[in-house]
Structures are given as C-alpha cells and as structure tokens.
Coordinates of C-alpha atoms in Angstrom, one line a residue:
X1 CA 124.8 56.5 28.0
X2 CA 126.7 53.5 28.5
X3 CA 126.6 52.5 24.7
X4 CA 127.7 56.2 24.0
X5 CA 130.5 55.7 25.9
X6 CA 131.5 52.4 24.3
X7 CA 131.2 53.7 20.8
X8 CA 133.3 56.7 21.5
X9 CA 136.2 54.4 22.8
X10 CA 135.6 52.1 20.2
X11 CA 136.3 55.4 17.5
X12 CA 139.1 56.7 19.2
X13 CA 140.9 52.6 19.1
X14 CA 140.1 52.6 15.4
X15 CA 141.4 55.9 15.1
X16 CA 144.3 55.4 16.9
X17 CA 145.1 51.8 14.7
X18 CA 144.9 53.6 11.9
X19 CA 147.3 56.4 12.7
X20 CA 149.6 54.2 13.4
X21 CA 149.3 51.7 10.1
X22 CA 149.3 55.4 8.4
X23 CA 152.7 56.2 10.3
X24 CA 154.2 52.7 9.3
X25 CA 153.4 53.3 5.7
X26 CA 155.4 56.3 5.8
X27 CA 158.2 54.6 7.6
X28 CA 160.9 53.9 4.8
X29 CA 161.1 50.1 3.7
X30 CA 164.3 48.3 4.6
X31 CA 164.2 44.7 2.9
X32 CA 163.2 45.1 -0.6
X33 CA 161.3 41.7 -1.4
X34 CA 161.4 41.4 -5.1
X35 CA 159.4 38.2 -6.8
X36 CA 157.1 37.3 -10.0
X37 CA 153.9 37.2 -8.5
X38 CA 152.2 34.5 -10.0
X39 CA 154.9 32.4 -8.5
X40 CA 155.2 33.1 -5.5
X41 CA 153.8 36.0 -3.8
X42 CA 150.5 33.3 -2.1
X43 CA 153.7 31.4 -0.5
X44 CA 157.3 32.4 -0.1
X45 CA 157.4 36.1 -0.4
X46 CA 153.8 36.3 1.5
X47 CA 154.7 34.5 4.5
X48 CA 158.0 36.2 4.4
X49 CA 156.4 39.8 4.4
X50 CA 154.2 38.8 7.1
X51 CA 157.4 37.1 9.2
X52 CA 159.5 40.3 8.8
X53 CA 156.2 42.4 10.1
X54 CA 156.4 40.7 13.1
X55 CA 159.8 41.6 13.9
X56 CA 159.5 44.8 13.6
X57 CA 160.5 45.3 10.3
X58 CA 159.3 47.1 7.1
X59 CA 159.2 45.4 4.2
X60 CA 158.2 46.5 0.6
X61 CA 156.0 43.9 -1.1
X62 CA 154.2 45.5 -4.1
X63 CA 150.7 43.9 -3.1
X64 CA 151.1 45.4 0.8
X65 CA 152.5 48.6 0.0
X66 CA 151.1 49.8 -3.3
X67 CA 147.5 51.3 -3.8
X68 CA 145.3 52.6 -6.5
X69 CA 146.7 55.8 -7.9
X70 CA 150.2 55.5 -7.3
X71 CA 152.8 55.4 -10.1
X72 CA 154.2 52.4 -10.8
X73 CA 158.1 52.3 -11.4
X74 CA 157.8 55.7 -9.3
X75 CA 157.1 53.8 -6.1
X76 CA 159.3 50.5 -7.0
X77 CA 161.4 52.2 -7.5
X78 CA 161.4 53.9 -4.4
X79 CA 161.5 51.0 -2.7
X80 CA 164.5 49.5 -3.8
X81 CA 166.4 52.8 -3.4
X82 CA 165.1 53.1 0.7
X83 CA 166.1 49.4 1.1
X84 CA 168.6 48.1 3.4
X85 CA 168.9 44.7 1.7
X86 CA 166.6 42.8 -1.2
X87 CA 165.3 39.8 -1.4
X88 CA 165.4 37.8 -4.6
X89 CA 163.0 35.1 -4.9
X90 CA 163.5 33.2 -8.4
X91 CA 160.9 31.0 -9.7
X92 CA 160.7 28.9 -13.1
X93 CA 159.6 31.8 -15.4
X94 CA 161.4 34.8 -12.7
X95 CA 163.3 35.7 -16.0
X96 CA 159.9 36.6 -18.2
X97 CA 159.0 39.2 -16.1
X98 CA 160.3 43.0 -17.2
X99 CA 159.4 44.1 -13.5
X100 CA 161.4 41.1 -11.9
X101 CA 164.2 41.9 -13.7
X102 CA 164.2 45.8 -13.7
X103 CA 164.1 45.4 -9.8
X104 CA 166.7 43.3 -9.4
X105 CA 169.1 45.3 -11.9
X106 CA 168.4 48.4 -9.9
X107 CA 169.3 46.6 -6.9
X108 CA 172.5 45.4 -8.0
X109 CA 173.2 48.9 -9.3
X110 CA 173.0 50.5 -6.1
X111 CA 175.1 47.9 -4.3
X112 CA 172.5 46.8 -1.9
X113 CA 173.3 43.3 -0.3
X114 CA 171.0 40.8 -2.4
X115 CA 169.9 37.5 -0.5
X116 CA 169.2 35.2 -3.5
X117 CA 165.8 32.6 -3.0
X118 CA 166.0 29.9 -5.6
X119 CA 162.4 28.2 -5.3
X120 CA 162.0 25.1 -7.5
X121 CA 164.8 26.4 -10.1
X122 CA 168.2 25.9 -9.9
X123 CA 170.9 29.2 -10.7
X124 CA 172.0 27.2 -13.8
X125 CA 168.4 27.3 -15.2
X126 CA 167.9 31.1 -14.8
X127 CA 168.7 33.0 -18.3
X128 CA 167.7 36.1 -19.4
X129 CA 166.4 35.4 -23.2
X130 CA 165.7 38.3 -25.9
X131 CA 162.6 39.8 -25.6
X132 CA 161.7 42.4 -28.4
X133 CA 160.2 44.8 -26.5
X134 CA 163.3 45.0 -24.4
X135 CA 166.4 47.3 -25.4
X136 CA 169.7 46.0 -26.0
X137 CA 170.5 48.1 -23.2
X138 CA 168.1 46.7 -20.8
X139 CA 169.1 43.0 -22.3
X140 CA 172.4 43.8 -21.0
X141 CA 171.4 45.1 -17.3
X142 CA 169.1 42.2 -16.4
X143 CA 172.0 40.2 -17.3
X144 CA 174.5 41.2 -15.7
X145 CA 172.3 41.8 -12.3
X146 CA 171.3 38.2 -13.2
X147 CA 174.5 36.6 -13.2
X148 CA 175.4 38.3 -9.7
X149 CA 172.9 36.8 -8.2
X150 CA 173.5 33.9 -9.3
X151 CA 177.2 34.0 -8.0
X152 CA 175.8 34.8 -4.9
X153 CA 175.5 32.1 -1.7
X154 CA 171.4 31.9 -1.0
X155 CA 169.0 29.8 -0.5
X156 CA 167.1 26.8 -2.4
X157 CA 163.8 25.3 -1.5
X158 CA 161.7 22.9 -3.6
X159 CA 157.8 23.5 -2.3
X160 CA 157.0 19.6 -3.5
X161 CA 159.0 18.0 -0.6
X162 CA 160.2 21.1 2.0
X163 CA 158.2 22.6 4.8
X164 CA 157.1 26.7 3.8
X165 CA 156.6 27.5 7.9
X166 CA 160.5 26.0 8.6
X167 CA 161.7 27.7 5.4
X168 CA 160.4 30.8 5.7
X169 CA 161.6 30.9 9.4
X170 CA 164.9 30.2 8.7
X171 CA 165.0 32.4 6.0
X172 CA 163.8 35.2 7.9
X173 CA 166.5 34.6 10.3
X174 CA 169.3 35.1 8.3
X175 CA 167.4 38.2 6.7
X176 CA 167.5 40.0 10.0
X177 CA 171.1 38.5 11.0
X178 CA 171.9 40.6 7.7
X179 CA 169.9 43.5 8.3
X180 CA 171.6 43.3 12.6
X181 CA 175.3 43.7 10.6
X182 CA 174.1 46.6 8.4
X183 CA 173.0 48.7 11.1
X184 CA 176.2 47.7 13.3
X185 CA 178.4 48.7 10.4
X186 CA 176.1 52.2 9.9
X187 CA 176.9 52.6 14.2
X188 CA 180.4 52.1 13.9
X189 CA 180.9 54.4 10.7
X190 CA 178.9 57.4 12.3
X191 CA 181.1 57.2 15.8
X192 CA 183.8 60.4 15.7
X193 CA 186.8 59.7 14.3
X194 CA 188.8 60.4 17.2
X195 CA 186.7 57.4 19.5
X196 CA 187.8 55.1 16.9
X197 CA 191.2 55.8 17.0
X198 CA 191.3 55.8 20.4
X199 CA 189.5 52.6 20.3
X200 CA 192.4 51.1 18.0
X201 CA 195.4 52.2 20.2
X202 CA 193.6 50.5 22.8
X203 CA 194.3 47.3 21.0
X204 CA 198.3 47.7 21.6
X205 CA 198.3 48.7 24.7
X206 CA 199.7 46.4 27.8
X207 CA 197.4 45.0 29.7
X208 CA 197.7 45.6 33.2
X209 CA 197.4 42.5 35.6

C-alpha cells in the first residue's frame, strides 16, 4: 500500500515537472543567443543559456529549444522575431556560417538591441567573404548586419588566459540590466497619455516647503 502510494506521488511530481518545462517551452524567448556552434556553444553561449535560466529568463539556444521535426529557418526564425534582445557571440570562423549570419542580419533588420561577444577574434578580423552559394543579395545583408555589430560597444574575452565562470557572470549581468531597461521603456510607453502629461507638468511645478 505504502509503495502504491509512493509511486502515485512520484507520477503526479513527474507529471507536474513536465507540465511546467511544457509551459516554459511555449513561453516566447526574449534573448536571442545567436553563435557558430562548433565554437562556442560547449562554453560561452552554453553557460550563458544556463545563467539566464536561472534568472528567470527564456532564452533561445538552437540545441535547447529545437527538436526533431521542426523546421529549421521556421523556428529561428521565430526566435529572433519573439526576442527582446540578441546575443552575438563571434568566434574565428562566426563569418563561414550561412546560419550565423542569416540570424544576425535578421536581427539587425528588426532593430532588436544586439549585445556583441567577441571571443578570441577581434571586430577588425570579422569579414564577410563571397561564398558562391550565397546571393549578392544575401552578400550584402550579412554585411551590413556585420558591420553594425561591429560598431557596436560589447564584449571581448580570450578563453586562453580569462576566467568562463567570471565572464559569463558579468556578461549575464549586463544582459539582464538590458533586458530591466526594455521592459521599463515598454511600462512607461503603455501608461495613458494623460498620466504622462500630468506626470511632466509635475516637473514645473513649485515645490511647496
């Protein structure tokens, strides 16, 4: 009776777990975390994923949110557009990769706020070279997405000689410091018109002592 009893709770705790990991997937994502994989998904953008997690946040990382049987750009692309703010995390060879690229001119496109990683490659050394199974058109995307970032304050962190655990932490802090001014700005912007203006003649009126 007793071991009934134990199984039973055990089943309803699994069940429960997994209604909620089912009701987080469905949550939309809000910092787009775009990398090459070969590069750096076992370090940087890993650890970041799993940092953001734990604050509460919902991050797309292809490997964590993608399963069998879903369509490729359809769900990248997806994820960019629910984003909040993206995460670029250039490596070496960032620049040979068609997804890499595609993500981070669709980004761009959409004005979301882009937090550029440079990991063991400087902005200088980042080109987009012509591939031939690229358009002219796409050529010319990636490109200019590519520059942007790259005129864009962010990050640098060479993995021979800096700690991953202290980078990854601060990184993550200035990630949700963005994400804490986005959803300020969305507060402020949804407030009636008529509190903000009375808010404003606040400003000039006497104060009374």
């Amino acid at each position: 009776m007793q071991t009934s009893l134990a199984m039973k709770s055990l089943l309803s705790h699994q069940r429960k777990i997994t209604q909620m990991m089912a009701r987080r997937m469905m949550e939309p994502c809000d910092v787009f975390l775009n990398h090459r994989s070969p590069d750096t998904k076992r370090t940087v953008a890993t650890l970041l994923y799993d940092n953001l997690k734990r604050h509460g946040f919902n991050p797309f990382l292809d490997e964590k949110n993608m399963k069998p049987g879903d369509k490729l750009f359809e769900k990248i692309n997806g994820g960019v557009m629910e984003s909040k703010i993206g995460v670029a995390v250039f490596s070496p060879r960032y620049c040979e990769s068609y997804f890499c690229l595609h993500e981070l001119a669709l980004l761009t496109a959409l004005k979301k706020k882009v937090i550029p990683i440079f990991c063991d490659v400087k902005p200088s050394q980042l080109r987009v070279v012509k591939n031939a199974k690229w358009s002219e058109e796409e050529l010319r995307r990636f490109r200019w997405a590519l520059d942007e970032a790259k005129n864009t304050v962010g990050l640098t962190f060479n993995s021979s000689k800096g700690n991953f655990s202290k980078f990854v932490t601060n990184a993550s802090n200035i990630i949700i410091e963005s994400m804490t001014e986005l959803q300020n700005e969305e507060k402020m912007k949804c407030l009636p018109s008529t509190k903000l203006q009375n808010e404003e003649k606040m400003k000039y009126l006497p104060s009374r002592v």
